[in-house]
PDB file of C-alpha atoms in Angstrom:
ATOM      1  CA  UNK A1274     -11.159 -10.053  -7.410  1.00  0.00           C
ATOM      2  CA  UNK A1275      -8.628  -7.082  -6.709  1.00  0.00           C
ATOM      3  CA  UNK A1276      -9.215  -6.006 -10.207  1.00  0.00           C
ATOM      4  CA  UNK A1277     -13.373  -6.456  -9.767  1.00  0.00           C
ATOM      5  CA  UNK A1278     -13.101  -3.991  -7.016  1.00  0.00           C
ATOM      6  CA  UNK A1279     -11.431  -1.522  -9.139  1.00  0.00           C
ATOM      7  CA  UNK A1280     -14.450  -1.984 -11.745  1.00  0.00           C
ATOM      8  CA  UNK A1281     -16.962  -1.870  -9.316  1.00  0.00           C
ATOM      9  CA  UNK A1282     -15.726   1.305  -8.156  1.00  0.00           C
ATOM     10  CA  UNK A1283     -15.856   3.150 -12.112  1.00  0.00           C
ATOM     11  CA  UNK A1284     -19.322   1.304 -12.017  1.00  0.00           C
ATOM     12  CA  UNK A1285     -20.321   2.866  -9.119  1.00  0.00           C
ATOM     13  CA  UNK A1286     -19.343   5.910  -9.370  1.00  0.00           C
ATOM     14  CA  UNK A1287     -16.559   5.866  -6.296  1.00  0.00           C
ATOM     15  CA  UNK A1288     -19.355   5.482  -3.725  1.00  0.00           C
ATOM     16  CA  UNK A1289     -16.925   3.185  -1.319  1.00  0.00           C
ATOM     17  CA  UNK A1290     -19.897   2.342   0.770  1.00  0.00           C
ATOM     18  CA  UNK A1291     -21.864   0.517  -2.444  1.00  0.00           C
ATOM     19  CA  UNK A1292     -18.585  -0.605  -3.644  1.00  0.00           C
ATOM     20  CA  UNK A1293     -17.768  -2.784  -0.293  1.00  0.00           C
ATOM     21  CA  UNK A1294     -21.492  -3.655   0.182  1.00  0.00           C
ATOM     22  CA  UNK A1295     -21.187  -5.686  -3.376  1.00  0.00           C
ATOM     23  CA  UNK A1296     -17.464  -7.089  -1.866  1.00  0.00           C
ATOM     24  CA  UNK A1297     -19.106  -8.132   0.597  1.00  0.00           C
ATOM     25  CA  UNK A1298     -21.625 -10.033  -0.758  1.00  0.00           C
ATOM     26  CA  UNK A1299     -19.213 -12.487  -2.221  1.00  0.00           C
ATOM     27  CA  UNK A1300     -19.810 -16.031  -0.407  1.00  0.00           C
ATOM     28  CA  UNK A1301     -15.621 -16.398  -0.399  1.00  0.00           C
ATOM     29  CA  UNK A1302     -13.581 -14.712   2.326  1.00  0.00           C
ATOM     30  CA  UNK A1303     -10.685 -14.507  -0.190  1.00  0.00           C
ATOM     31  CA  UNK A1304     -12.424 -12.891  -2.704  1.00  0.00           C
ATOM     32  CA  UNK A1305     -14.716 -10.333   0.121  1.00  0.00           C
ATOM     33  CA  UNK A1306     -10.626  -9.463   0.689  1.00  0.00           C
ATOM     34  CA  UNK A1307      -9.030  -8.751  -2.456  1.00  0.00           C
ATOM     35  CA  UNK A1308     -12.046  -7.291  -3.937  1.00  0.00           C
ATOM     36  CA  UNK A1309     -12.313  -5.038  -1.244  1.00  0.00           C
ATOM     37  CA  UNK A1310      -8.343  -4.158  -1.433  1.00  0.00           C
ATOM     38  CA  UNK A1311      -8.975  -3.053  -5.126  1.00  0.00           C
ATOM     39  CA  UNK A1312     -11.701  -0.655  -3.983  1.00  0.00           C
ATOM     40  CA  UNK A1313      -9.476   1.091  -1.523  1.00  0.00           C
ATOM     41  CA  UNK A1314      -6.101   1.143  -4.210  1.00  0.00           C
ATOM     42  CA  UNK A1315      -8.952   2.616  -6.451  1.00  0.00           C
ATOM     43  CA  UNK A1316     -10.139   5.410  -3.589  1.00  0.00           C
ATOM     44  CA  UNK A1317      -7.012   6.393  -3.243  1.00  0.00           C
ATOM     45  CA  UNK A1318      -5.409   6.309  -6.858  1.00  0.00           C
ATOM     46  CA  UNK A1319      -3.531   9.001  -7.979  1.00  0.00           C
ATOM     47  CA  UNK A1320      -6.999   9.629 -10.767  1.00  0.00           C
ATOM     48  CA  UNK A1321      -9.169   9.512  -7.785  1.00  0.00           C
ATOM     49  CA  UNK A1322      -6.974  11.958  -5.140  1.00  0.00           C
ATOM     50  CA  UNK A1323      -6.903  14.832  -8.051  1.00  0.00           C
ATOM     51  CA  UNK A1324     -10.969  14.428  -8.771  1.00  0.00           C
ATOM     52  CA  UNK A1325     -11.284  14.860  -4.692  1.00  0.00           C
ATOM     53  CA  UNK A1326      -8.489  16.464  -3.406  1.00  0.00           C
ATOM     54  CA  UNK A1327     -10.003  17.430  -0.247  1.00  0.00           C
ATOM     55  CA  UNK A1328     -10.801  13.779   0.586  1.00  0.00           C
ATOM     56  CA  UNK A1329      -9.116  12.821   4.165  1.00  0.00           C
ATOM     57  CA  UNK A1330      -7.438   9.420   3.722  1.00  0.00           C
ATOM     58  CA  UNK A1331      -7.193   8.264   7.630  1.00  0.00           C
ATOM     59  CA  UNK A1332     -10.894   9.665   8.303  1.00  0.00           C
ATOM     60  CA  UNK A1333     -12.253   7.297   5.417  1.00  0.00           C
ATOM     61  CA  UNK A1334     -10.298   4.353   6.936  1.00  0.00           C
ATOM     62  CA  UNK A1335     -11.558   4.792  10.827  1.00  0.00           C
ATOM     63  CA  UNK A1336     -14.601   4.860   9.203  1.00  0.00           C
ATOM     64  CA  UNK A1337     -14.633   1.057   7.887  1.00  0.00           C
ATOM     65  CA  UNK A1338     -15.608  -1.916   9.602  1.00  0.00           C
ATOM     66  CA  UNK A1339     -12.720  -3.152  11.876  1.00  0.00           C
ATOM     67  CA  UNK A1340     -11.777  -6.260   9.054  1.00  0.00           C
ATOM     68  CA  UNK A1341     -10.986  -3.388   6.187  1.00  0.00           C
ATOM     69  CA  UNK A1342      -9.236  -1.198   7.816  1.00  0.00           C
ATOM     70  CA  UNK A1343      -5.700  -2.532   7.822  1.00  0.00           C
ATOM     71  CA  UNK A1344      -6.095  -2.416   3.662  1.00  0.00           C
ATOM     72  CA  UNK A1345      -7.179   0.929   3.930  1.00  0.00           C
ATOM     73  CA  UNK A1346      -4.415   2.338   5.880  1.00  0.00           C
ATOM     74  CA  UNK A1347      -2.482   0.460   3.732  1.00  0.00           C
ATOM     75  CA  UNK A1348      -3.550   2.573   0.577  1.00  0.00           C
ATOM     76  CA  UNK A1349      -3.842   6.108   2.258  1.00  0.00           C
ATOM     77  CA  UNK A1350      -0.596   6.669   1.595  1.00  0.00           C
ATOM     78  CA  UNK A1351      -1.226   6.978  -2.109  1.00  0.00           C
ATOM     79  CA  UNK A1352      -3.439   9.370  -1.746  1.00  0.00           C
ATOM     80  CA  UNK A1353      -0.978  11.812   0.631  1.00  0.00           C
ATOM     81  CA  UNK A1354       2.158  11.138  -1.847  1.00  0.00           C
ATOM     82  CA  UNK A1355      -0.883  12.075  -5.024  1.00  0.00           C
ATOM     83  CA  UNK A1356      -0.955  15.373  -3.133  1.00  0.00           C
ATOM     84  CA  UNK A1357       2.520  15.913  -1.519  1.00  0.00           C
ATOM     85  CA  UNK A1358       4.830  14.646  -4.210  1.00  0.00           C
ATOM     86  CA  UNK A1359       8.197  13.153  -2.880  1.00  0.00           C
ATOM     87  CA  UNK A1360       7.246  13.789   0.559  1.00  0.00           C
ATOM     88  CA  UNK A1361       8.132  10.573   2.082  1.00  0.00           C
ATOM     89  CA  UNK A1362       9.495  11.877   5.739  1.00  0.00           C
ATOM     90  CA  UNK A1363       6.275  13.482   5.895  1.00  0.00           C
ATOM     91  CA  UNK A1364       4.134  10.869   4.961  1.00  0.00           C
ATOM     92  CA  UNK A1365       5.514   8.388   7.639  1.00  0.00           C
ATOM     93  CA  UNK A1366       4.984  11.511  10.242  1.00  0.00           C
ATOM     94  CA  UNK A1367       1.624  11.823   8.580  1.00  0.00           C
ATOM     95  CA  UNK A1368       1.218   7.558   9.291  1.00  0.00           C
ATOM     96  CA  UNK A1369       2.028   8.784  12.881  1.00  0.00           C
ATOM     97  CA  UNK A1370      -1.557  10.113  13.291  1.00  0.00           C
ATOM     98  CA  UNK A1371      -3.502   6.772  11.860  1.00  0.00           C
ATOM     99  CA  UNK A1372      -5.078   4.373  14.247  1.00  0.00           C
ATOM    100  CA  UNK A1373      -2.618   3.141  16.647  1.00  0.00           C
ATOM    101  CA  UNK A1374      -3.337  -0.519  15.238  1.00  0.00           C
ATOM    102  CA  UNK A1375      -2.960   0.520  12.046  1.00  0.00           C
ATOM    103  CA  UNK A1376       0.118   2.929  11.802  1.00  0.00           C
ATOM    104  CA  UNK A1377       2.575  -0.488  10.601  1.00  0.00           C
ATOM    105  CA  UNK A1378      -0.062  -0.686   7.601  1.00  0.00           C
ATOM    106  CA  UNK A1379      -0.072   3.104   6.853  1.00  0.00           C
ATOM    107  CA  UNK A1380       4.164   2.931   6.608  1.00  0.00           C
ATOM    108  CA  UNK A1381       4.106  -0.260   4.645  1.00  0.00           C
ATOM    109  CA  UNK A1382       2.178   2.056   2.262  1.00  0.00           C
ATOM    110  CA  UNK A1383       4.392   4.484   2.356  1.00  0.00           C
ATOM    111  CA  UNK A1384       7.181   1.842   1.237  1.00  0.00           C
ATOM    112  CA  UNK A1385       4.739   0.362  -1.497  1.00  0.00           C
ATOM    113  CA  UNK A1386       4.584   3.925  -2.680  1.00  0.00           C
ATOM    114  CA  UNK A1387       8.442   4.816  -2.582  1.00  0.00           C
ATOM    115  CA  UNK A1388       9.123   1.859  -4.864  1.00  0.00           C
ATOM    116  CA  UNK A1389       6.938   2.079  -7.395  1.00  0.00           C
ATOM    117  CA  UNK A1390       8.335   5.667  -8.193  1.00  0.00           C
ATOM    118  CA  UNK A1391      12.185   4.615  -7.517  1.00  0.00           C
ATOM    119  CA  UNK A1392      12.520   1.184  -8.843  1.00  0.00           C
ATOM    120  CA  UNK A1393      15.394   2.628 -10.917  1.00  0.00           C
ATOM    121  CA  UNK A1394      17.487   3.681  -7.316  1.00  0.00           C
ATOM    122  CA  UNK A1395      16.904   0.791  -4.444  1.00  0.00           C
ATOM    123  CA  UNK A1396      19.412   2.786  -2.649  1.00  0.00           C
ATOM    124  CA  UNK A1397      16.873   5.686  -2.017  1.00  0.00           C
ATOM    125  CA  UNK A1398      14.306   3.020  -1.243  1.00  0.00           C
ATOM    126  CA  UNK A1399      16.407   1.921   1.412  1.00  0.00           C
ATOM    127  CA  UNK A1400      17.551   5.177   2.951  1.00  0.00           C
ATOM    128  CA  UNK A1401      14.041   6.992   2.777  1.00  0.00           C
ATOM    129  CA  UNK A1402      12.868   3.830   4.415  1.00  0.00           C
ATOM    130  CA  UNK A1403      15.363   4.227   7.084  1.00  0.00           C
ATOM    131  CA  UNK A1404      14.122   8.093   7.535  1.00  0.00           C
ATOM    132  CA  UNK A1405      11.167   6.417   8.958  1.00  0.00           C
ATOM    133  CA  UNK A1406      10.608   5.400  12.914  1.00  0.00           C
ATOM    134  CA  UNK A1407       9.792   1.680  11.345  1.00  0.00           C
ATOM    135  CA  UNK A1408      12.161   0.669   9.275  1.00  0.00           C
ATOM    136  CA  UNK A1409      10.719  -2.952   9.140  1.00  0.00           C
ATOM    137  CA  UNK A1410       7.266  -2.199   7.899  1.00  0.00           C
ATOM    138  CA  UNK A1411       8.731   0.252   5.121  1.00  0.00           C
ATOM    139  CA  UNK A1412      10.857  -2.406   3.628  1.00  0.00           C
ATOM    140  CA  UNK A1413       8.166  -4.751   4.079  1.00  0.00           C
ATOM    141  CA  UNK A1414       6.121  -2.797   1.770  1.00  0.00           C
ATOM    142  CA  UNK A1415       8.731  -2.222  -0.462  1.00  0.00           C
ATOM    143  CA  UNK A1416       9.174  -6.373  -0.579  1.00  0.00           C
ATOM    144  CA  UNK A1417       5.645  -6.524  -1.035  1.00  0.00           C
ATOM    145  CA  UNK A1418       4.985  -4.369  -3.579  1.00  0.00           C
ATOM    146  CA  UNK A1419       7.606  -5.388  -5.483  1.00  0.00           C
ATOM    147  CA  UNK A1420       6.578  -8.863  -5.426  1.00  0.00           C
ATOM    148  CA  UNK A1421       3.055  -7.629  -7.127  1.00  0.00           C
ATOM    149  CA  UNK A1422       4.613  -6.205  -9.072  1.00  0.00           C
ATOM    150  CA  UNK A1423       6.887  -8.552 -10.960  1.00  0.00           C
ATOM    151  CA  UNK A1424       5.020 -11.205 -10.070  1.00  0.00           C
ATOM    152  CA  UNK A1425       7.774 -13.471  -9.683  1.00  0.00           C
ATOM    153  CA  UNK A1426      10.395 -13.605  -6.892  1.00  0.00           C
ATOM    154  CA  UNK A1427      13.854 -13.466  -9.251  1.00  0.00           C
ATOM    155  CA  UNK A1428      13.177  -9.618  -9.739  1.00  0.00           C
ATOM    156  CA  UNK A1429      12.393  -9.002  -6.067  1.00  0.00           C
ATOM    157  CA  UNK A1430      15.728 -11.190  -4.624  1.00  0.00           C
ATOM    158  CA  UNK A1431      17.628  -8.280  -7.091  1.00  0.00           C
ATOM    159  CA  UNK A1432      15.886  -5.747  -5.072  1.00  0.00           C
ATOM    160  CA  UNK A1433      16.637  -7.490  -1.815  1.00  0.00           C
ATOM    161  CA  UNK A1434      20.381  -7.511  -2.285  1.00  0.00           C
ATOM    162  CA  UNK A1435      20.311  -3.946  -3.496  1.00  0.00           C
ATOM    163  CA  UNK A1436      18.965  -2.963   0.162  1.00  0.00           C
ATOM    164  CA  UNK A1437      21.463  -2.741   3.329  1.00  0.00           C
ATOM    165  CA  UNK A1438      22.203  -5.790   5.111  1.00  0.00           C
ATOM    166  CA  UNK A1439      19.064  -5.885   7.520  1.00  0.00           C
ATOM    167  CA  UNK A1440      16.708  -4.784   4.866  1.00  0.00           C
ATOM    168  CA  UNK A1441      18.218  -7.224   2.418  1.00  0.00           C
ATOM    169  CA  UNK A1442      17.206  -9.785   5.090  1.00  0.00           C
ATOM    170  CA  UNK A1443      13.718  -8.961   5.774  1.00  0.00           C
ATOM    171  CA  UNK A1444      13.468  -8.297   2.460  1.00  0.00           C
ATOM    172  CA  UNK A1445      14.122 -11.864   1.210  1.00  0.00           C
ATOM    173  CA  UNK A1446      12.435 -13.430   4.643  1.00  0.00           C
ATOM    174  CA  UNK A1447       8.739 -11.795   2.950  1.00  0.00           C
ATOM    175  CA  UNK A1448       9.975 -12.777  -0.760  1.00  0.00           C
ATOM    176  CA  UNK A1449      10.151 -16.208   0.281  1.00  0.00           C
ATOM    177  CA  UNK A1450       7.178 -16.577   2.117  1.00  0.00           C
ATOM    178  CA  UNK A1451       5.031 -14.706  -0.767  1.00  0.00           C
ATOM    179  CA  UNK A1452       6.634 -17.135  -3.426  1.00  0.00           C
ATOM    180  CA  UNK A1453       5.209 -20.048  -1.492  1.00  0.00           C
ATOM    181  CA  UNK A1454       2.057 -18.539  -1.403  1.00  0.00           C
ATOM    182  CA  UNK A1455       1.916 -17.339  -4.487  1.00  0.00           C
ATOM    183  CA  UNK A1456       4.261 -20.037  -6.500  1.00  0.00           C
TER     184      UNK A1456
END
């Protein structure tokens, strides 16, 4: 359904309002959700962010219904780091001026975003995380992510123990609990 939402997107020409109208029409909560999470990952893809560069990430997310924002904010941050390459301090001081509900979301993004570029160098991932005012949602994208990413938890536990003591912990806390939900 993550991967419809993408589609429906390229069908639809990016209009975000169409593309969560047919997400929402799905009669399963778990697929309204993921399908919904792939058409915010699409707004704010790296493709996307160059077509529209004006486009205000955190404007387009207070925008949506209360239920879609936290996904939202949790994809701006792509957008910002399509823009403002490498600027990671800035994009958690950027996160600072999100929705007060939704700041965690916005810096788990920002971790998401950190690893995909620095898989290679965990110990950047860890000390750009701990640049940030919240260390714990940082890392917790970065576990996330990284999950998604491998699909499996044996790559993400490497990660983990890469990471400073407390980040190795949560770290491994949110690999476990993803590998039971997603076995």
């Amino acid at each position: 359904w993550h991967g419809i939402g993408h589609g429906i997107m390229y069908s639809n020409d990016n209009d975000v309002k169409n593309a969560l109208g047919v997400c929402a029409d799905q009669e399963n909560d778990s697929a309204k959700a993921a399908c919904s999470n792939g058409v915010f990952m699409e707004l704010f893809s790296q493709e996307q962010t160059e077509k529209n560069p004006d486009i205000n990430p955190l404007a387009v997310c207070s925008q949506q219904l209360p239920e879609l924002k936290n996904d939202c904010f949790l994809y701006a941050p792509a957008s910002y780091l399509s823009i403002h390459k490498n600027m990671y301090k800035e994009a958690f001081t950027w996160c600072k001026t999100a929705e007060k509900e939704h700041i965690k979301a916005c810096m788990q993004g920002v971790g998401a975003e950190v690893i995909k570029t620095h898989l290679d160098d965990i110990k950047f991932v860890d000390q750009t995380c701990r640049s940030s005012d919240d260390y714990n949602s940082c890392i917790t994208g970065v576990a996330s992510y990284s999950y998604f990413h491998f699909g499996s938890s044996r790559p993400v536990g490497y990660i983990c123990l890469q990471l400073s003591k407390d980040g190795s912990k949560i770290c491994s806390s949110l690999k476990n609990q993803m590998a039971s939900q997603f076995p």
